[in-house]
JSON list of C-alpha atoms in Angstrom, two decimals:
[
{"chain": "A", "resi": 1, "resn": "UNK", "atom": "CA", "xyz": [235.24, 153.31, 132.23]},
{"chain": "A", "resi": 2, "resn": "UNK", "atom": "CA", "xyz": [235.24, 156.15, 129.70]},
{"chain": "A", "resi": 3, "resn": "UNK", "atom": "CA", "xyz": [232.30, 156.65, 127.34]},
{"chain": "A", "resi": 4, "resn": "UNK", "atom": "CA", "xyz": [232.17, 158.72, 124.18]},
{"chain": "A", "resi": 5, "resn": "UNK", "atom": "CA", "xyz": [229.95, 161.81, 124.22]},
{"chain": "A", "resi": 6, "resn": "UNK", "atom": "CA", "xyz": [227.44, 159.98, 122.02]},
{"chain": "A", "resi": 7, "resn": "UNK", "atom": "CA", "xyz": [227.36, 156.99, 124.38]},
{"chain": "A", "resi": 8, "resn": "UNK", "atom": "CA", "xyz": [226.94, 159.30, 127.39]},
{"chain": "A", "resi": 9, "resn": "UNK", "atom": "CA", "xyz": [224.02, 161.06, 125.69]},
{"chain": "A", "resi": 10, "resn": "UNK", "atom": "CA", "xyz": [222.48, 157.73, 124.76]},
{"chain": "A", "resi": 11, "resn": "UNK", "atom": "CA", "xyz": [222.78, 156.39, 128.31]},
{"chain": "A", "resi": 12, "resn": "UNK", "atom": "CA", "xyz": [221.43, 159.62, 129.77]},
{"chain": "A", "resi": 13, "resn": "UNK", "atom": "CA", "xyz": [218.44, 159.64, 127.45]},
{"chain": "A", "resi": 14, "resn": "UNK", "atom": "CA", "xyz": [217.81, 155.95, 128.10]},
{"chain": "A", "resi": 15, "resn": "UNK", "atom": "CA", "xyz": [217.83, 156.47, 131.85]},
{"chain": "A", "resi": 16, "resn": "UNK", "atom": "CA", "xyz": [215.53, 159.46, 131.43]},
{"chain": "A", "resi": 17, "resn": "UNK", "atom": "CA", "xyz": [213.04, 157.45, 129.37]},
{"chain": "A", "resi": 18, "resn": "UNK", "atom": "CA", "xyz": [213.16, 154.62, 131.91]},
{"chain": "A", "resi": 19, "resn": "UNK", "atom": "CA", "xyz": [212.59, 157.11, 134.74]},
{"chain": "A", "resi": 20, "resn": "UNK", "atom": "CA", "xyz": [209.65, 158.66, 132.90]},
{"chain": "A", "resi": 21, "resn": "UNK", "atom": "CA", "xyz": [208.08, 155.25, 132.34]},
{"chain": "A", "resi": 22, "resn": "UNK", "atom": "CA", "xyz": [208.60, 154.46, 136.02]},
{"chain": "A", "resi": 23, "resn": "UNK", "atom": "CA", "xyz": [207.10, 157.76, 137.14]},
{"chain": "A", "resi": 24, "resn": "UNK", "atom": "CA", "xyz": [204.14, 157.32, 134.83]},
{"chain": "A", "resi": 25, "resn": "UNK", "atom": "CA", "xyz": [203.48, 153.92, 136.32]},
{"chain": "A", "resi": 26, "resn": "UNK", "atom": "CA", "xyz": [203.35, 155.38, 139.83]},
{"chain": "A", "resi": 27, "resn": "UNK", "atom": "CA", "xyz": [200.63, 157.84, 138.89]},
{"chain": "A", "resi": 28, "resn": "UNK", "atom": "CA", "xyz": [198.89, 155.93, 136.15]},
{"chain": "A", "resi": 29, "resn": "UNK", "atom": "CA", "xyz": [196.00, 154.33, 138.00]},
{"chain": "A", "resi": 30, "resn": "UNK", "atom": "CA", "xyz": [193.62, 156.02, 135.57]},
{"chain": "A", "resi": 31, "resn": "UNK", "atom": "CA", "xyz": [195.58, 154.95, 132.51]},
{"chain": "A", "resi": 32, "resn": "UNK", "atom": "CA", "xyz": [196.33, 151.34, 133.39]},
{"chain": "A", "resi": 33, "resn": "UNK", "atom": "CA", "xyz": [193.74, 148.99, 131.94]},
{"chain": "A", "resi": 34, "resn": "UNK", "atom": "CA", "xyz": [192.95, 146.09, 134.25]},
{"chain": "A", "resi": 35, "resn": "UNK", "atom": "CA", "xyz": [190.65, 143.12, 134.32]},
{"chain": "A", "resi": 36, "resn": "UNK", "atom": "CA", "xyz": [187.15, 144.23, 135.37]},
{"chain": "A", "resi": 37, "resn": "UNK", "atom": "CA", "xyz": [186.37, 142.97, 138.89]},
{"chain": "A", "resi": 38, "resn": "UNK", "atom": "CA", "xyz": [183.33, 141.02, 137.70]},
{"chain": "A", "resi": 39, "resn": "UNK", "atom": "CA", "xyz": [185.47, 139.20, 135.10]},
{"chain": "A", "resi": 40, "resn": "UNK", "atom": "CA", "xyz": [188.29, 138.06, 137.37]},
{"chain": "A", "resi": 41, "resn": "UNK", "atom": "CA", "xyz": [188.68, 134.31, 137.47]},
{"chain": "A", "resi": 42, "resn": "UNK", "atom": "CA", "xyz": [190.28, 131.41, 135.66]},
{"chain": "A", "resi": 43, "resn": "UNK", "atom": "CA", "xyz": [190.53, 131.51, 131.90]},
{"chain": "A", "resi": 44, "resn": "UNK", "atom": "CA", "xyz": [192.06, 128.70, 129.85]},
{"chain": "A", "resi": 45, "resn": "UNK", "atom": "CA", "xyz": [195.27, 129.48, 128.01]},
{"chain": "A", "resi": 46, "resn": "UNK", "atom": "CA", "xyz": [195.14, 126.13, 126.20]},
{"chain": "A", "resi": 47, "resn": "UNK", "atom": "CA", "xyz": [194.94, 127.78, 122.78]},
{"chain": "A", "resi": 48, "resn": "UNK", "atom": "CA", "xyz": [197.45, 130.55, 123.53]},
{"chain": "A", "resi": 49, "resn": "UNK", "atom": "CA", "xyz": [200.22, 130.90, 120.94]},
{"chain": "A", "resi": 50, "resn": "UNK", "atom": "CA", "xyz": [203.65, 129.50, 121.80]},
{"chain": "A", "resi": 51, "resn": "UNK", "atom": "CA", "xyz": [205.55, 131.47, 119.16]},
{"chain": "A", "resi": 52, "resn": "UNK", "atom": "CA", "xyz": [205.26, 135.09, 118.07]},
{"chain": "A", "resi": 53, "resn": "UNK", "atom": "CA", "xyz": [203.91, 136.36, 114.77]},
{"chain": "A", "resi": 54, "resn": "UNK", "atom": "CA", "xyz": [204.41, 139.61, 112.83]},
{"chain": "A", "resi": 55, "resn": "UNK", "atom": "CA", "xyz": [206.31, 141.45, 115.55]},
{"chain": "A", "resi": 56, "resn": "UNK", "atom": "CA", "xyz": [209.58, 143.36, 115.47]},
{"chain": "A", "resi": 57, "resn": "UNK", "atom": "CA", "xyz": [211.62, 143.84, 118.64]},
{"chain": "A", "resi": 58, "resn": "UNK", "atom": "CA", "xyz": [214.18, 146.65, 118.78]},
{"chain": "A", "resi": 59, "resn": "UNK", "atom": "CA", "xyz": [216.48, 146.96, 121.78]},
{"chain": "A", "resi": 60, "resn": "UNK", "atom": "CA", "xyz": [216.97, 150.70, 122.30]},
{"chain": "A", "resi": 61, "resn": "UNK", "atom": "CA", "xyz": [219.42, 150.38, 125.19]},
{"chain": "A", "resi": 62, "resn": "UNK", "atom": "CA", "xyz": [220.73, 147.75, 127.56]},
{"chain": "A", "resi": 63, "resn": "UNK", "atom": "CA", "xyz": [222.75, 148.10, 130.74]},
{"chain": "A", "resi": 64, "resn": "UNK", "atom": "CA", "xyz": [224.52, 145.22, 132.54]},
{"chain": "A", "resi": 65, "resn": "UNK", "atom": "CA", "xyz": [223.25, 145.65, 136.10]},
{"chain": "A", "resi": 66, "resn": "UNK", "atom": "CA", "xyz": [225.85, 143.21, 137.43]},
{"chain": "A", "resi": 67, "resn": "UNK", "atom": "CA", "xyz": [228.44, 145.92, 136.80]},
{"chain": "A", "resi": 68, "resn": "UNK", "atom": "CA", "xyz": [226.29, 148.46, 138.64]},
{"chain": "A", "resi": 69, "resn": "UNK", "atom": "CA", "xyz": [225.30, 146.51, 141.76]},
{"chain": "A", "resi": 70, "resn": "UNK", "atom": "CA", "xyz": [226.83, 143.24, 143.00]},
{"chain": "A", "resi": 71, "resn": "UNK", "atom": "CA", "xyz": [223.50, 141.62, 143.89]},
{"chain": "A", "resi": 72, "resn": "UNK", "atom": "CA", "xyz": [222.19, 142.05, 140.33]},
{"chain": "A", "resi": 73, "resn": "UNK", "atom": "CA", "xyz": [224.54, 139.64, 138.57]},
{"chain": "A", "resi": 74, "resn": "UNK", "atom": "CA", "xyz": [223.11, 138.17, 135.34]},
{"chain": "A", "resi": 75, "resn": "UNK", "atom": "CA", "xyz": [220.52, 140.96, 135.09]},
{"chain": "A", "resi": 76, "resn": "UNK", "atom": "CA", "xyz": [220.22, 143.74, 132.53]},
{"chain": "A", "resi": 77, "resn": "UNK", "atom": "CA", "xyz": [218.14, 146.88, 132.51]},
{"chain": "A", "resi": 78, "resn": "UNK", "atom": "CA", "xyz": [216.70, 146.90, 129.03]},
{"chain": "A", "resi": 79, "resn": "UNK", "atom": "CA", "xyz": [214.61, 149.36, 127.05]},
{"chain": "A", "resi": 80, "resn": "UNK", "atom": "CA", "xyz": [213.00, 148.16, 123.84]},
{"chain": "A", "resi": 81, "resn": "UNK", "atom": "CA", "xyz": [210.10, 148.65, 121.48]},
{"chain": "A", "resi": 82, "resn": "UNK", "atom": "CA", "xyz": [207.89, 145.88, 120.21]},
{"chain": "A", "resi": 83, "resn": "UNK", "atom": "CA", "xyz": [206.06, 146.70, 117.00]},
{"chain": "A", "resi": 84, "resn": "UNK", "atom": "CA", "xyz": [202.98, 144.57, 116.32]},
{"chain": "A", "resi": 85, "resn": "UNK", "atom": "CA", "xyz": [201.78, 144.47, 112.74]},
{"chain": "A", "resi": 86, "resn": "UNK", "atom": "CA", "xyz": [198.01, 143.97, 112.30]},
{"chain": "A", "resi": 87, "resn": "UNK", "atom": "CA", "xyz": [197.33, 140.39, 113.39]},
{"chain": "A", "resi": 88, "resn": "UNK", "atom": "CA", "xyz": [200.71, 140.19, 115.15]},
{"chain": "A", "resi": 89, "resn": "UNK", "atom": "CA", "xyz": [201.21, 138.82, 118.65]},
{"chain": "A", "resi": 90, "resn": "UNK", "atom": "CA", "xyz": [203.74, 137.85, 121.29]},
{"chain": "A", "resi": 91, "resn": "UNK", "atom": "CA", "xyz": [203.32, 134.30, 122.63]},
{"chain": "A", "resi": 92, "resn": "UNK", "atom": "CA", "xyz": [202.21, 133.27, 126.08]},
{"chain": "A", "resi": 93, "resn": "UNK", "atom": "CA", "xyz": [205.01, 134.06, 128.53]},
{"chain": "A", "resi": 94, "resn": "UNK", "atom": "CA", "xyz": [205.58, 134.70, 132.23]},
{"chain": "A", "resi": 95, "resn": "UNK", "atom": "CA", "xyz": [207.04, 137.66, 134.07]},
{"chain": "A", "resi": 96, "resn": "UNK", "atom": "CA", "xyz": [207.92, 135.66, 137.21]},
{"chain": "A", "resi": 97, "resn": "UNK", "atom": "CA", "xyz": [211.62, 136.15, 136.41]},
{"chain": "A", "resi": 98, "resn": "UNK", "atom": "CA", "xyz": [211.42, 139.37, 134.37]},
{"chain": "A", "resi": 99, "resn": "UNK", "atom": "CA", "xyz": [209.57, 142.33, 135.86]},
{"chain": "A", "resi": 100, "resn": "UNK", "atom": "CA", "xyz": [208.62, 145.00, 133.34]},
{"chain": "A", "resi": 101, "resn": "UNK", "atom": "CA", "xyz": [206.77, 148.26, 132.90]},
{"chain": "A", "resi": 102, "resn": "UNK", "atom": "CA", "xyz": [205.36, 148.97, 129.45]},
{"chain": "A", "resi": 103, "resn": "UNK", "atom": "CA", "xyz": [203.48, 151.80, 127.79]},
{"chain": "A", "resi": 104, "resn": "UNK", "atom": "CA", "xyz": [201.43, 151.54, 124.62]},
{"chain": "A", "resi": 105, "resn": "UNK", "atom": "CA", "xyz": [202.98, 154.26, 122.48]},
{"chain": "A", "resi": 106, "resn": "UNK", "atom": "CA", "xyz": [200.91, 153.66, 119.35]},
{"chain": "A", "resi": 107, "resn": "UNK", "atom": "CA", "xyz": [197.68, 151.86, 118.56]},
{"chain": "A", "resi": 108, "resn": "UNK", "atom": "CA", "xyz": [195.71, 149.40, 120.62]},
{"chain": "A", "resi": 109, "resn": "UNK", "atom": "CA", "xyz": [196.74, 146.02, 122.05]},
{"chain": "A", "resi": 110, "resn": "UNK", "atom": "CA", "xyz": [194.69, 143.16, 123.45]},
{"chain": "A", "resi": 111, "resn": "UNK", "atom": "CA", "xyz": [196.09, 141.28, 126.47]},
{"chain": "A", "resi": 112, "resn": "UNK", "atom": "CA", "xyz": [195.01, 137.72, 127.33]},
{"chain": "A", "resi": 113, "resn": "UNK", "atom": "CA", "xyz": [195.71, 136.45, 130.84]},
{"chain": "A", "resi": 114, "resn": "UNK", "atom": "CA", "xyz": [194.74, 133.26, 132.72]},
{"chain": "A", "resi": 115, "resn": "UNK", "atom": "CA", "xyz": [193.16, 135.30, 135.58]},
{"chain": "A", "resi": 116, "resn": "UNK", "atom": "CA", "xyz": [190.68, 137.29, 133.47]},
{"chain": "A", "resi": 117, "resn": "UNK", "atom": "CA", "xyz": [187.71, 135.81, 131.63]},
{"chain": "A", "resi": 118, "resn": "UNK", "atom": "CA", "xyz": [187.75, 138.58, 129.02]},
{"chain": "A", "resi": 119, "resn": "UNK", "atom": "CA", "xyz": [190.58, 140.19, 127.02]},
{"chain": "A", "resi": 120, "resn": "UNK", "atom": "CA", "xyz": [192.00, 143.44, 128.43]},
{"chain": "A", "resi": 121, "resn": "UNK", "atom": "CA", "xyz": [192.14, 146.30, 125.93]},
{"chain": "A", "resi": 122, "resn": "UNK", "atom": "CA", "xyz": [195.14, 148.67, 126.15]},
{"chain": "A", "resi": 123, "resn": "UNK", "atom": "CA", "xyz": [195.00, 152.01, 124.31]},
{"chain": "A", "resi": 124, "resn": "UNK", "atom": "CA", "xyz": [197.78, 154.48, 123.45]},
{"chain": "A", "resi": 125, "resn": "UNK", "atom": "CA", "xyz": [199.10, 155.88, 126.73]},
{"chain": "A", "resi": 126, "resn": "UNK", "atom": "CA", "xyz": [198.07, 152.90, 128.85]},
{"chain": "A", "resi": 127, "resn": "UNK", "atom": "CA", "xyz": [200.63, 151.49, 131.26]},
{"chain": "A", "resi": 128, "resn": "UNK", "atom": "CA", "xyz": [201.01, 147.73, 131.67]},
{"chain": "A", "resi": 129, "resn": "UNK", "atom": "CA", "xyz": [202.66, 146.46, 134.87]},
{"chain": "A", "resi": 130, "resn": "UNK", "atom": "CA", "xyz": [204.22, 143.04, 134.40]},
{"chain": "A", "resi": 131, "resn": "UNK", "atom": "CA", "xyz": [205.44, 141.58, 137.66]},
{"chain": "A", "resi": 132, "resn": "UNK", "atom": "CA", "xyz": [205.72, 138.24, 139.43]},
{"chain": "A", "resi": 133, "resn": "UNK", "atom": "CA", "xyz": [202.57, 136.22, 138.88]},
{"chain": "A", "resi": 134, "resn": "UNK", "atom": "CA", "xyz": [201.79, 137.76, 135.48]},
{"chain": "A", "resi": 135, "resn": "UNK", "atom": "CA", "xyz": [201.49, 135.39, 132.53]},
{"chain": "A", "resi": 136, "resn": "UNK", "atom": "CA", "xyz": [199.93, 136.63, 129.33]},
{"chain": "A", "resi": 137, "resn": "UNK", "atom": "CA", "xyz": [200.01, 136.95, 125.59]},
{"chain": "A", "resi": 138, "resn": "UNK", "atom": "CA", "xyz": [199.33, 140.16, 123.68]},
{"chain": "A", "resi": 139, "resn": "UNK", "atom": "CA", "xyz": [197.98, 140.76, 120.18]},
{"chain": "A", "resi": 140, "resn": "UNK", "atom": "CA", "xyz": [197.13, 143.53, 117.75]},
{"chain": "A", "resi": 141, "resn": "UNK", "atom": "CA", "xyz": [193.66, 142.92, 116.35]},
{"chain": "A", "resi": 142, "resn": "UNK", "atom": "CA", "xyz": [193.55, 146.34, 114.67]},
{"chain": "A", "resi": 143, "resn": "UNK", "atom": "CA", "xyz": [194.27, 147.39, 111.10]},
{"chain": "A", "resi": 144, "resn": "UNK", "atom": "CA", "xyz": [197.33, 149.55, 111.84]},
{"chain": "A", "resi": 145, "resn": "UNK", "atom": "CA", "xyz": [200.62, 148.77, 113.61]},
{"chain": "A", "resi": 146, "resn": "UNK", "atom": "CA", "xyz": [200.74, 149.05, 117.40]},
{"chain": "A", "resi": 147, "resn": "UNK", "atom": "CA", "xyz": [203.88, 149.81, 119.41]},
{"chain": "A", "resi": 148, "resn": "UNK", "atom": "CA", "xyz": [204.72, 148.89, 122.98]},
{"chain": "A", "resi": 149, "resn": "UNK", "atom": "CA", "xyz": [207.72, 150.49, 124.71]},
{"chain": "A", "resi": 150, "resn": "UNK", "atom": "CA", "xyz": [209.02, 148.20, 127.46]},
{"chain": "A", "resi": 151, "resn": "UNK", "atom": "CA", "xyz": [211.57, 148.59, 130.23]},
{"chain": "A", "resi": 152, "resn": "UNK", "atom": "CA", "xyz": [212.42, 145.28, 131.86]},
{"chain": "A", "resi": 153, "resn": "UNK", "atom": "CA", "xyz": [215.05, 143.44, 133.90]},
{"chain": "A", "resi": 154, "resn": "UNK", "atom": "CA", "xyz": [215.64, 140.06, 132.24]},
{"chain": "A", "resi": 155, "resn": "UNK", "atom": "CA", "xyz": [217.50, 137.25, 133.98]},
{"chain": "A", "resi": 156, "resn": "UNK", "atom": "CA", "xyz": [220.22, 136.26, 131.50]},
{"chain": "A", "resi": 157, "resn": "UNK", "atom": "CA", "xyz": [220.50, 132.75, 132.96]},
{"chain": "A", "resi": 158, "resn": "UNK", "atom": "CA", "xyz": [217.07, 131.87, 131.60]},
{"chain": "A", "resi": 159, "resn": "UNK", "atom": "CA", "xyz": [217.31, 130.87, 127.96]},
{"chain": "A", "resi": 160, "resn": "UNK", "atom": "CA", "xyz": [214.23, 128.70, 127.39]},
{"chain": "A", "resi": 161, "resn": "UNK", "atom": "CA", "xyz": [211.52, 131.36, 127.67]},
{"chain": "A", "resi": 162, "resn": "UNK", "atom": "CA", "xyz": [209.25, 131.59, 124.60]},
{"chain": "A", "resi": 163, "resn": "UNK", "atom": "CA", "xyz": [209.48, 135.37, 124.63]},
{"chain": "A", "resi": 164, "resn": "UNK", "atom": "CA", "xyz": [212.37, 136.95, 126.47]}
]
């Protein structure tokens, strides 16, 4: 397949950004906010939102992985930004079928998860690892917009997820 120079530059920069996010996650133990050990335990998600509010999702790049590797049919490598206005949130969702690595690129975000009794605060520069077993919802309780840059591998066969 032949790509225009602009498309080649776009793909190259997208892969570079994804690689940087991946590399940051490997060395980011000091910048990844986690649930404090003393606060680990069940937390009800009964009142968690089921729809998003005041967020804008921009897909920066997407690559059909099925065309890249035969065992990755129905999967994309996707890079996107999620902008949270003050008071905005993404609904409760699972990453069992959609692993992701995210970095807070602006502002502060609050993560709510069923395995932590207190909210987890993520600051600019923090890495969030979202793998199998992670269910959560995330909100911006601040007074300025917050931005999350996310690289994930969605399963295109799943269409009923509240936030995909």
